[in-house]
Coordinates of C-alpha atoms and ligand atoms in Angstrom, one line a residue:
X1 CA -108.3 83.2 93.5
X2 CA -108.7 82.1 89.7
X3 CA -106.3 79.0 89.1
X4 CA -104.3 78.1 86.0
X5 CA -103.8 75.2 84.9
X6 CA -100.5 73.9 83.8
X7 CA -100.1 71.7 81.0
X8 CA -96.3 70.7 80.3
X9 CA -95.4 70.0 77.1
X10 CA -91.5 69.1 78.4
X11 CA -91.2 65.8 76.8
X12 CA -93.1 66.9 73.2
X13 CA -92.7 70.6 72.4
X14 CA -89.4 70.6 74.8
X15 CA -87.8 67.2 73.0
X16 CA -87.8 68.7 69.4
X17 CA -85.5 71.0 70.7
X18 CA -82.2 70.4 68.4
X19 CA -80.4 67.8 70.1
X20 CA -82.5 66.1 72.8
X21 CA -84.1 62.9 72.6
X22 CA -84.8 61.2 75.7
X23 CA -85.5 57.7 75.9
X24 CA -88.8 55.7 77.7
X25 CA -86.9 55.3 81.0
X26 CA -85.8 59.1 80.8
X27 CA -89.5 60.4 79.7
X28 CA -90.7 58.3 82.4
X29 CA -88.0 60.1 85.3
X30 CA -89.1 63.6 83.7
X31 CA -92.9 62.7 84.0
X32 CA -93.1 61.6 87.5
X33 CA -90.8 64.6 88.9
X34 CA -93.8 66.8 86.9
X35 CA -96.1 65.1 88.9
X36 CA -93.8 66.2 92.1
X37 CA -94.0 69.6 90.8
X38 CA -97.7 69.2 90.8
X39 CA -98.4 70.0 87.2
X40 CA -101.9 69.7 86.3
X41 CA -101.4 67.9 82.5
X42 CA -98.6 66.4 81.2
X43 CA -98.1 66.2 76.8
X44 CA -96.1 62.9 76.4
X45 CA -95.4 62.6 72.9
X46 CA -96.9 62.2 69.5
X47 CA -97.4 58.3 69.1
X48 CA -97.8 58.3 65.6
X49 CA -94.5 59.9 65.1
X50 CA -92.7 57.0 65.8
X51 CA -93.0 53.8 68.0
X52 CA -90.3 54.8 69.7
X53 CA -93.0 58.0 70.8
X54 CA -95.8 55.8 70.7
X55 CA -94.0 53.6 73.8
X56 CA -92.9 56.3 75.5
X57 CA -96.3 58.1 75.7
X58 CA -97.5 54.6 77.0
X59 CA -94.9 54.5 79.9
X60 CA -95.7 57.9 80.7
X61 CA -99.4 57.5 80.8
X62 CA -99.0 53.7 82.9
X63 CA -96.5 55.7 85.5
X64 CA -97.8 58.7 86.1
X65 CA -101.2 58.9 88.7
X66 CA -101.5 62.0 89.5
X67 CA -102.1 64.2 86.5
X68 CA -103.6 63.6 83.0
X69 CA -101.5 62.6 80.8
X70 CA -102.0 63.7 76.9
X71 CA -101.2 62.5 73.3
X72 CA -100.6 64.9 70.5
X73 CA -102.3 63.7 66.7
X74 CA -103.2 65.7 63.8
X75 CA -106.2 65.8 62.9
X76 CA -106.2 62.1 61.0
X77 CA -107.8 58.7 61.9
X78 CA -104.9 57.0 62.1
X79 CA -103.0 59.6 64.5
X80 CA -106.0 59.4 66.7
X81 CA -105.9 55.8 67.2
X82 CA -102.0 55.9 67.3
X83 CA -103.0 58.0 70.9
X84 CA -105.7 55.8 72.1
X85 CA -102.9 53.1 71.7
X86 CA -100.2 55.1 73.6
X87 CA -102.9 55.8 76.3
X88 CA -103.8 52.5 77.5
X89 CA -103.0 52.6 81.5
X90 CA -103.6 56.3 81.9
X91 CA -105.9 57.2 85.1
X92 CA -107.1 60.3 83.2
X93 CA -106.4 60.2 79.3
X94 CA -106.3 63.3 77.2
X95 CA -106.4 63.6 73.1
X96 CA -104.7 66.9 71.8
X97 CA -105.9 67.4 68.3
X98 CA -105.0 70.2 66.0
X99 CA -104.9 71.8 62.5
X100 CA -103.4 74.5 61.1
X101 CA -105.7 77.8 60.7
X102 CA -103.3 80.6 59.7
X103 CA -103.7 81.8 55.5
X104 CA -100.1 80.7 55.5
X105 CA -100.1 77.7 56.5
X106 CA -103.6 77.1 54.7
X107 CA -102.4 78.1 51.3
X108 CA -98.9 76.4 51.1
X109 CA -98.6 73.9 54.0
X110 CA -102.6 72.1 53.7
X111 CA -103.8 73.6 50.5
X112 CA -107.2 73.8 51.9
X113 CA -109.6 76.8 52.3
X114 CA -111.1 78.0 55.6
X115 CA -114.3 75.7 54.9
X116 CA -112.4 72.9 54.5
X117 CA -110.3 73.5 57.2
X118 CA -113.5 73.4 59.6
X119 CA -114.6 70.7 58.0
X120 CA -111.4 68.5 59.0
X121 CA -111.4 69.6 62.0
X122 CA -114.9 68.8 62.9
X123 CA -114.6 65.4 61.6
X124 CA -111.6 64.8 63.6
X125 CA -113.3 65.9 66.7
X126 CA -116.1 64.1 66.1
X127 CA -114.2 60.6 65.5
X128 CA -112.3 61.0 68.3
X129 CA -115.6 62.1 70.4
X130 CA -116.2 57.9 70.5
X131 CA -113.0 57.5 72.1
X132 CA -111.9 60.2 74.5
X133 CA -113.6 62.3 76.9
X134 CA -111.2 65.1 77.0
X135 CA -110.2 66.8 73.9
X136 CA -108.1 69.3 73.3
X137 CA -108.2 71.2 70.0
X138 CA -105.4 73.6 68.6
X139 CA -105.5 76.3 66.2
X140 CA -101.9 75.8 65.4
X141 CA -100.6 79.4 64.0
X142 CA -103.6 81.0 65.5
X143 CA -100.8 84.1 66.3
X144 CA -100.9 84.5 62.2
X145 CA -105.1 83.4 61.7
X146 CA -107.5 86.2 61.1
X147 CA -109.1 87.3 64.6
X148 CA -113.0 85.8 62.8
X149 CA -111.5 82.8 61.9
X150 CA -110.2 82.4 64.9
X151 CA -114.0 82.7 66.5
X152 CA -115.7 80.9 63.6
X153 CA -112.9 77.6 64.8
X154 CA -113.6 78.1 68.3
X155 CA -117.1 77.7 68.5
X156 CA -117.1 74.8 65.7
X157 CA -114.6 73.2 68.5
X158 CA -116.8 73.7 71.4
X159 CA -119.8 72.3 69.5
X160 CA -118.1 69.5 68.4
X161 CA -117.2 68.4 72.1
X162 CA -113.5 69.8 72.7
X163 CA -113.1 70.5 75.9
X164 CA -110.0 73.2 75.9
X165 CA -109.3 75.2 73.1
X166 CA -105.3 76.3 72.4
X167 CA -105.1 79.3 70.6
X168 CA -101.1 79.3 69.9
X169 CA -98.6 81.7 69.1
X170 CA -96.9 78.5 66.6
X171 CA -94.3 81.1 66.0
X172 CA -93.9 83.9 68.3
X173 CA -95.0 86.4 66.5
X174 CA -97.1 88.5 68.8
X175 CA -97.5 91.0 70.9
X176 CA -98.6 90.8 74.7
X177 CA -100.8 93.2 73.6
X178 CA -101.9 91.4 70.6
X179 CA -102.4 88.2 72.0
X180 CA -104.4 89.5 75.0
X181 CA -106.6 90.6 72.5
X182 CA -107.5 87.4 70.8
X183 CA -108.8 86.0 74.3
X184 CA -110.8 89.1 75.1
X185 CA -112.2 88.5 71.7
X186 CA -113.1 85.2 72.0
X187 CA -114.1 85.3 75.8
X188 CA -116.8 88.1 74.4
X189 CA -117.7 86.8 71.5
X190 CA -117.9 82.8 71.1
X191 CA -120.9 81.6 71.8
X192 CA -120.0 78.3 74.7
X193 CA -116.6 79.5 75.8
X194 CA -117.8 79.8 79.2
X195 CA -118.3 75.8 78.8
X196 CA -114.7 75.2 78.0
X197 CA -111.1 76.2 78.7
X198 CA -109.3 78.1 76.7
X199 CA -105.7 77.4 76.5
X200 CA -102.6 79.6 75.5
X201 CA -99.4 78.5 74.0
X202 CA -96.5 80.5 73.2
X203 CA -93.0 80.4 71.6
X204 CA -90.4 82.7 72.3
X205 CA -89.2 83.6 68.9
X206 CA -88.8 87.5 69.8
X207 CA -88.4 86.8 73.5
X208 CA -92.8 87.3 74.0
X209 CA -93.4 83.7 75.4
X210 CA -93.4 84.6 78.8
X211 CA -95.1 87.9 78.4
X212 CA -97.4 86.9 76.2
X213 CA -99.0 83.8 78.4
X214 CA -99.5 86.2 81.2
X215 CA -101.5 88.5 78.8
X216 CA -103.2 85.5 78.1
X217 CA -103.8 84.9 81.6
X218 CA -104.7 88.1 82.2
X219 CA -107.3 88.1 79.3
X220 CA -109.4 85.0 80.7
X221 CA -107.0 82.4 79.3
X222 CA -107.4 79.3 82.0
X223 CA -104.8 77.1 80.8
X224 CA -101.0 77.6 80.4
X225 CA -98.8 75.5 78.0
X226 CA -95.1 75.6 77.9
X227 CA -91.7 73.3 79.2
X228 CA -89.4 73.7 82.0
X229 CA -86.5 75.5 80.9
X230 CA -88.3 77.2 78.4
X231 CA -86.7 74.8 76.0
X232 CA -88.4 74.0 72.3
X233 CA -87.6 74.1 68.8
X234 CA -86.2 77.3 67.8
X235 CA -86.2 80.0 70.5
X236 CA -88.1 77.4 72.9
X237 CA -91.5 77.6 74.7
X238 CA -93.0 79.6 78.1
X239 CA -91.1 79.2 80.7
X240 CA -93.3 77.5 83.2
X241 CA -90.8 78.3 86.1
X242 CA -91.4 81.9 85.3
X243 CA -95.3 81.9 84.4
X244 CA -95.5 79.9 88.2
X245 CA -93.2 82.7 89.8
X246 CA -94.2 85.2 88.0
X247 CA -98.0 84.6 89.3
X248 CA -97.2 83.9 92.6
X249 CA -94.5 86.8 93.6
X250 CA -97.3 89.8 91.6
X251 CA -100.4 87.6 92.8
X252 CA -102.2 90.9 93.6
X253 CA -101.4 92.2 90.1
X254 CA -102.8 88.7 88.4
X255 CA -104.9 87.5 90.6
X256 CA -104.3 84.4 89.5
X257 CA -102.3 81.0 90.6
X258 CA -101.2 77.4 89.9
X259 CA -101.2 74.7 92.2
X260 CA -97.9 74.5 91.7
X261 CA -95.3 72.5 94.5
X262 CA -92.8 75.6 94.5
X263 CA -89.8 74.2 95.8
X264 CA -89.7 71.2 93.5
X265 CA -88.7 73.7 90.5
X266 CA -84.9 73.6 91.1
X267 CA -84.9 70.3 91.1
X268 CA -86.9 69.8 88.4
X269 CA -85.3 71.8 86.3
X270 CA -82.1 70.5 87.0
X271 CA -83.2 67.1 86.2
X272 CA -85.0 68.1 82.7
X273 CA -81.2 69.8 81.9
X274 CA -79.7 66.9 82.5
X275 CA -81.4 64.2 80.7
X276 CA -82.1 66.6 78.2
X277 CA -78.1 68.1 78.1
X278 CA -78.9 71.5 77.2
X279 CA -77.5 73.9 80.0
X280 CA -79.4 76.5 81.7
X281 CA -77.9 79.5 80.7
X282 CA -76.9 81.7 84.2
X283 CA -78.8 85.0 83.2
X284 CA -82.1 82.6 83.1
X285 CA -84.5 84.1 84.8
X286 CA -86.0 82.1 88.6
X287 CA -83.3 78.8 87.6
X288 CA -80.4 80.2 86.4
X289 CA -77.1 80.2 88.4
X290 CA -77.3 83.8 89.1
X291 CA -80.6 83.9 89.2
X292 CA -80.2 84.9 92.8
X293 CA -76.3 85.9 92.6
X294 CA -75.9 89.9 94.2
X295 CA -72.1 90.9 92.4
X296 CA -72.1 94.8 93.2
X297 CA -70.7 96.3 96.0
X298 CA -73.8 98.4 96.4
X299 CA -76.4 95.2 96.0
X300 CA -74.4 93.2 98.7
X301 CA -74.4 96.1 101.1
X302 CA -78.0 96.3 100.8
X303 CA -78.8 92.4 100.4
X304 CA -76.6 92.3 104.3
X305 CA -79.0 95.1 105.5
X306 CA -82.2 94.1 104.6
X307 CA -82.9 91.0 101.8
X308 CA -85.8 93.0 100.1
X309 CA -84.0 95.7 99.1
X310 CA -82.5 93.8 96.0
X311 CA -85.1 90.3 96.8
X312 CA -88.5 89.9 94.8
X313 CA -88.5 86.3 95.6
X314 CA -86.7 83.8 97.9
X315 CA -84.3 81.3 96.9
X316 CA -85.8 79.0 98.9
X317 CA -89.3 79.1 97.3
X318 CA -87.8 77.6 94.2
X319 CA -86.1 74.6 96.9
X320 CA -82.9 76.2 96.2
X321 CA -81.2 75.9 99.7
X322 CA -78.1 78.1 100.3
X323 CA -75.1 76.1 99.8
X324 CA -73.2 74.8 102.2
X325 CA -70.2 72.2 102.9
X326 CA -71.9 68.9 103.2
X327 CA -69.3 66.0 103.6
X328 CA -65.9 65.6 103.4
X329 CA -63.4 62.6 103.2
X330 CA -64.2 61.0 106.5
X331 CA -68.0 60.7 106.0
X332 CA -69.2 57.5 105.3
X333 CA -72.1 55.7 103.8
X334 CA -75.3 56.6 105.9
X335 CA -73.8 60.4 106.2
X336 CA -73.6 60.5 102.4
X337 CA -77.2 58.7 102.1
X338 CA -78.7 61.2 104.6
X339 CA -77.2 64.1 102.8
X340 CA -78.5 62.5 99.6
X341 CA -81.7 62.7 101.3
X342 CA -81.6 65.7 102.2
X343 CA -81.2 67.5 98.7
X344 CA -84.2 65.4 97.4
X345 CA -82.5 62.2 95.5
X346 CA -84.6 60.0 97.2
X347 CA -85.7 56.1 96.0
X348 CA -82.4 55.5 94.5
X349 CA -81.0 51.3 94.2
X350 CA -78.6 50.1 96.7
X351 CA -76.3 49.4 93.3
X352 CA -76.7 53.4 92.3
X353 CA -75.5 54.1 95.9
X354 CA -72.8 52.1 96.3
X355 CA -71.8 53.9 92.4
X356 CA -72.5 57.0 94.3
X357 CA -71.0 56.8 97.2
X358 CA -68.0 55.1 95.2
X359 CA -67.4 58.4 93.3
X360 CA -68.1 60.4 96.0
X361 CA -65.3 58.8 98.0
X362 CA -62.7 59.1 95.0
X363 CA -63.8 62.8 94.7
X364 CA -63.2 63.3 98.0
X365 CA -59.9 61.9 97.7
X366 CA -59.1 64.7 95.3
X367 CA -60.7 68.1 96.7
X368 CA -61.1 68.8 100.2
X369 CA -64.1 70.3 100.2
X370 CA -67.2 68.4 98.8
X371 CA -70.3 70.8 98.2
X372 CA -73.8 69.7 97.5
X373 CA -73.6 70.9 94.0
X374 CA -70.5 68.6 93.6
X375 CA -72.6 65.8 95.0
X376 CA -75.6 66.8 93.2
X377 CA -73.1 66.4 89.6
X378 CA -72.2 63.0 91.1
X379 CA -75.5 61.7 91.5
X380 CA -77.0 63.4 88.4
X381 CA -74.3 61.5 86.2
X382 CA -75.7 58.1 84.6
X383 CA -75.3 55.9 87.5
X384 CA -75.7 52.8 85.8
X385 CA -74.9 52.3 82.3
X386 CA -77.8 49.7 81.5
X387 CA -79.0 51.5 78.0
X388 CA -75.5 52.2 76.8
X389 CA -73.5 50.8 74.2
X390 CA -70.7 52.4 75.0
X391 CA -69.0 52.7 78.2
X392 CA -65.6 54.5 78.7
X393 CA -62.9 52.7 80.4
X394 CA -60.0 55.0 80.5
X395 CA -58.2 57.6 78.4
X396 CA -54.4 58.3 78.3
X397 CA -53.2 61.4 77.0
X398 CA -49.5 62.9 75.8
X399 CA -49.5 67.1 75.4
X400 CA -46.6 69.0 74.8
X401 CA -47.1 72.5 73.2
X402 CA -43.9 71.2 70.7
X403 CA -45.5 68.2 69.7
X404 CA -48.4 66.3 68.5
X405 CA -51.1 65.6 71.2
X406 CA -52.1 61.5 71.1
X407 CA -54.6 59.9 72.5
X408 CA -55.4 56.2 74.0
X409 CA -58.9 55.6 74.4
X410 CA -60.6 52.2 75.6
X411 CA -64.3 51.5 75.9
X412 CA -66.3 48.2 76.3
X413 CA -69.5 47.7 74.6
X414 CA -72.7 46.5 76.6
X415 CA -71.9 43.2 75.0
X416 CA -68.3 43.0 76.5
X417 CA -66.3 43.6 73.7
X418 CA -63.1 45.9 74.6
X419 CA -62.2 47.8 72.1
X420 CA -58.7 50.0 72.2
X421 CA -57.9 53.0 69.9
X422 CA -55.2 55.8 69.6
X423 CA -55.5 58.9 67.5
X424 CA -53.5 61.9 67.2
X425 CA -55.2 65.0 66.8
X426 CA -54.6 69.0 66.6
X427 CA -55.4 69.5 70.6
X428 CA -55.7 66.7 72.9
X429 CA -59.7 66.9 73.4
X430 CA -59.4 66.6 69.1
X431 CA -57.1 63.8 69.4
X432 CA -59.2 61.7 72.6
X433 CA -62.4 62.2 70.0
X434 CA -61.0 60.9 66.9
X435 CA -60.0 57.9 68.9
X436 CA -63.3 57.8 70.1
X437 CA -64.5 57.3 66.9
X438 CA -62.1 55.0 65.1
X439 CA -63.5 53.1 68.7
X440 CA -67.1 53.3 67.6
X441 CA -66.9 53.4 64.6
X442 CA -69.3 56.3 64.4
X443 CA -68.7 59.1 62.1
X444 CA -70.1 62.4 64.2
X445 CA -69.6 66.0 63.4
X446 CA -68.6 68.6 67.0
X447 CA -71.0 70.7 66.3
X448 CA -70.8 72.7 69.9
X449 CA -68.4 72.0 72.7
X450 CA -68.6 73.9 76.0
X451 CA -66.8 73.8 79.5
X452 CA -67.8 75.2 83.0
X453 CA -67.2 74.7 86.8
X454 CA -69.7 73.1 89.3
X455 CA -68.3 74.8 92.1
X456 CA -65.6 77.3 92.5
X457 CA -61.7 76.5 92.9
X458 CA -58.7 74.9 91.0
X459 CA -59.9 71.7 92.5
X460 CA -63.7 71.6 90.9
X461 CA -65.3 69.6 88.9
X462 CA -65.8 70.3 84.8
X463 CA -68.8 69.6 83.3
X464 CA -68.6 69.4 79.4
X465 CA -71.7 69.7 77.1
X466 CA -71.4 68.7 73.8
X467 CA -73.6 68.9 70.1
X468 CA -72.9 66.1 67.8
X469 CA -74.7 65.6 64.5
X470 CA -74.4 62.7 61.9
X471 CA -76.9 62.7 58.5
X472 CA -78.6 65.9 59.4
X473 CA -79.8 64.2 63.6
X474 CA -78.3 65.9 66.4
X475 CA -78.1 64.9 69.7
X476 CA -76.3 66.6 73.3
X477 CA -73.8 65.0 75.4
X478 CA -72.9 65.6 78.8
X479 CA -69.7 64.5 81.0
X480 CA -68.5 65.6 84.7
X481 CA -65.0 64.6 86.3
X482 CA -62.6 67.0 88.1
X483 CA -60.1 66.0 85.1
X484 CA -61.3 68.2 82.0
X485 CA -60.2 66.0 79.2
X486 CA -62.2 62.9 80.9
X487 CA -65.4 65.1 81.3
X488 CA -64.7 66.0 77.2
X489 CA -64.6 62.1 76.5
X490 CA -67.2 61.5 78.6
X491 CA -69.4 64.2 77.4
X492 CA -68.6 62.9 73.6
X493 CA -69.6 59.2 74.4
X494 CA -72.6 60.3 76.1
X495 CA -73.4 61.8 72.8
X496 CA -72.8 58.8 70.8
X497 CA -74.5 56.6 72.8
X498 CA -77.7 59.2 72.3
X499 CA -77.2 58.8 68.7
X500 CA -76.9 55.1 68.5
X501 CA -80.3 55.1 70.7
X502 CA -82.1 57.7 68.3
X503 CA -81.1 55.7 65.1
X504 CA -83.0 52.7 66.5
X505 CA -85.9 54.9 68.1
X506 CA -86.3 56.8 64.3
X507 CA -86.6 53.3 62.7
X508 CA -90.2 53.2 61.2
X509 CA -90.9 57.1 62.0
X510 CA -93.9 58.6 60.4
X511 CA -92.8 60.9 57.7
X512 CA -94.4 64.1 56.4
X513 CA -95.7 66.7 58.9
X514 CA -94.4 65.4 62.6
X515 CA -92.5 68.8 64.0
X516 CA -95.1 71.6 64.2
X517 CA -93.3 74.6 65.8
Ligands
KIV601 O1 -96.7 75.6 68.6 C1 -97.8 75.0 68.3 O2 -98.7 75.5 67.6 C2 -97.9 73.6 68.7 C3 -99.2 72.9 68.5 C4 -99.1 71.5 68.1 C5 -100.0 73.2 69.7 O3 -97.0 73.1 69.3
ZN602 ZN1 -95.5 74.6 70.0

């Protein structure tokens, strides 16, 4: 059977999603549960974007053993060396070059013609031929480039020493049908593409990503990119949970498969939406919370008869086990360990257990029934506040629907400064987050506040996400506690910390071109 080869762009195409920005040590946590997951070649970062990216690409690269790890440049000197920099350390390095190809983005974006367009990109394949073996080259907007053009690049790539070429759909504007097309095209007509990969990329502007990397696939392409989640700038990237599933539940239809490790996609993509903070939505497809829900009358009665009748694909393939109670307030430490075991958060500190096992025990305290995905919510909360500036120390809150909600808030900084606040506001989550910021001092616009449930019952926990944006920079925040208006203050500091962190990490950013969605 063919194989395709996945290359996640999580932590570059993924983290200019509106919102996210992950720091080293949370790059790092995302790279090496890719490895887990078994993905073939990881996309870091863009060094010379910032040296924030730069250090994280290097992290990345010095952690991560079992997959090559990649650096994104345009096709300039000086990004190039900004990636041979961020690659030091990596057991198998990996340049991704591109340039814009499309007569859009030719006439108003470069202001080049076609000739010079080859012409940069040959040079910048050439120049970093010295310096890496593996090259990557992109025809960023190839979705909008004129089908000969497309060729004409190809081959110049392949002679120039690229080893993969991407052919991406920048901005989802395709067809399955379409894009299928371009790598018949190219498969019959470029003269070397048996000597190389070619690569598809796809965003999900019109809802095609997905669809259109299997017609990719299905046309010859032998590499997939896209993110976990299917997050990304706009409308987000391929799915690679769905490409994986998608190949492996219709293998006779593709023919096709990835050497993906199946059941370590829950967890993965639980882990990516919570150090990222955007919430899978439940309708998404293979990860999503009803993914495998059956709600009709009908479905159940055949889902009790015989699982196939309303199945394509097992729970378990994705490692989602069927939940089950797992402790309750008797259990004690090595119970709780085990169990942690169990569900896959192995490796942890003894200090992040005893937090763990600290908050387990006060939940416990207050619902009767702990669940795994309660436990999960524990553990995937910041265990230890190293990176923070701000940590929240306890909020006090007066409601009555005749009078004006007020809020206490008090935090400590990482320094040890307390710092006390009270604010009244027009609810009480309104009035906790303008004490929050007379507390830090930070002035950040709500952009997006929402609420769910982990688990079922009047006793579960809330987990708040929040958008927060200040000078045009947005960042997510995300909070769990059984009490809702202490999951909304956490959820809102989470977000200010994120900010505080990004303001530092965009000190001495590259300006001009850096997002290229
Ligand atoms: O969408 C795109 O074209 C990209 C390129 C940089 C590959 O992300
Ligand atoms: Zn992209």
């Amino acid at each position: 059977m063919r194989k395709i080869y996945i290359f996640d762009t999580t932590l570059r195409d993924g983290e200019q999603s509106p919102g996210v920005n992950l720091n080293v040590k949370e790059k790092v946590e995302i790279a090496l549960q890719l490895e887990k997951l078994g993905i073939d070649r990881i996309e870091a970062g863009f060094p010379a974007a910032s040296p924030g990216d730069l250090a994280g690409v290097n992290a990345v690269a010095r952690a991560v053993k079992n997959a090559t790890v990649i650096g994104l440049s345009r096709s300039r000197e000086g990004d190039i060396d900004a990636v041979r920099e961020a690659l030091v350390g990596a057991a198998d390095p990996c340049l991704h070059l591109f340039l814009a190809t499309s007569p859009i983005h030719r006439e108003h974006k470069l202001r080049m013609d076609k000739g010079q367009v080859l012409e940069a990109a040959e040079a910048a394949i050439k120049y970093a031929s010295k310096y890496f073996d593996k090259i990557e080259f992109s025809l960023e907007d190839a979705g909008r480039t004129e089908l000969d053009f497309i060729c004409e690049v190809t081959a110049m790539a392949i002679r120039a020493g690229a080893k993969v070429v991407n052919i991406p759909d920048t901005v989802g504007f395709l067809t399955p049908y379409e894009y299928g097309n371009i790598f018949k095209t190219v498969k019959e007509q470029v003269p070397g593409v048996e000597k190389i990969q070619l690569s598809a990329h796809c965003h999900d502007d019109l809802g095609m990503a997905t669809a259109n990397a299997l017609a990719a696939i299905l046309n010859g392409a032998d590499q997939i990119e896209g993110t976990i989640n299917g997050i990304g700038e706009r409308a987000g990237n391929t799915a690679i949970e769905e490409v994986a599933m998608a190949l492996e539940t219709r293998q006779e239809f593709y023919g096709a498969k990835t050497s993906l490790v199946l059941n370590e996609i829950y967890r993965t993509s639980r882990l990516v939406s919570k150090l990222t903070g955007m919430p899978v939505p439940g309708n998404k497809a293979i990860i999503g919370a009803n993914a495998f829900a059956h709600e009709s009358g009908i479905h159940q009665d055949g889902m009790l008869k015989e699982k196939t009748t309303y199945e394509i694909m097992s729970p378990e393939t994705i490692g989602l086990k069927e939940s089950k109670l797992v402790l309750g307030k008797h259990s004690g430490r090595h119970a709780f360990r085990e169990n942690l075991a169990e569900l896959g958060y192995e490796g942890m500190s003894e200090e992040q257990l005893n937090i763990a096992f600290a908050k387990f025990k006060e939940l416990a305290d207050k619902k009767k029934i702990v669940t795994e995905e309660d436990i999960r919510a524990i553990v995937e909360e910041k265990l230890v506040d190293t990176v923070e500036m701000y940590a929240l120390d306890f909020i006090h809150v007066s409601y009555g629907n005749q009078s004006v909600p007020t809020a206490t808030v008090r935090v400590h900084t990482h320094e040890g400064e307390v710092i006390e606040e009270v604010a009244l506001g027009n609810g009480s989550v309104d009035a906790i987050y303008k004490a929050l910021d007379r507390a830090t001092k930070e002035e950040v616009e709500l952009s997006d506040y929402s609420i769910k449930s982990v688990t079922q019952g009047k006793d579960a926990l809330g987990e708040v996400h929040v958008l927060l944006k200040q000078n045009g920079v947005s960042v997510q925040g995300r909070g769990v506690s059984t009490d809702i208006l202490e999951a909304s203050a956490r959820a809102y500091l989470d977000g200010v910390n994120r900010m505080i962190e990004k303001r530092k990490q965009s000190k001495g950013s590259a300006s001009g071109e850096i997002s290229f969605k």
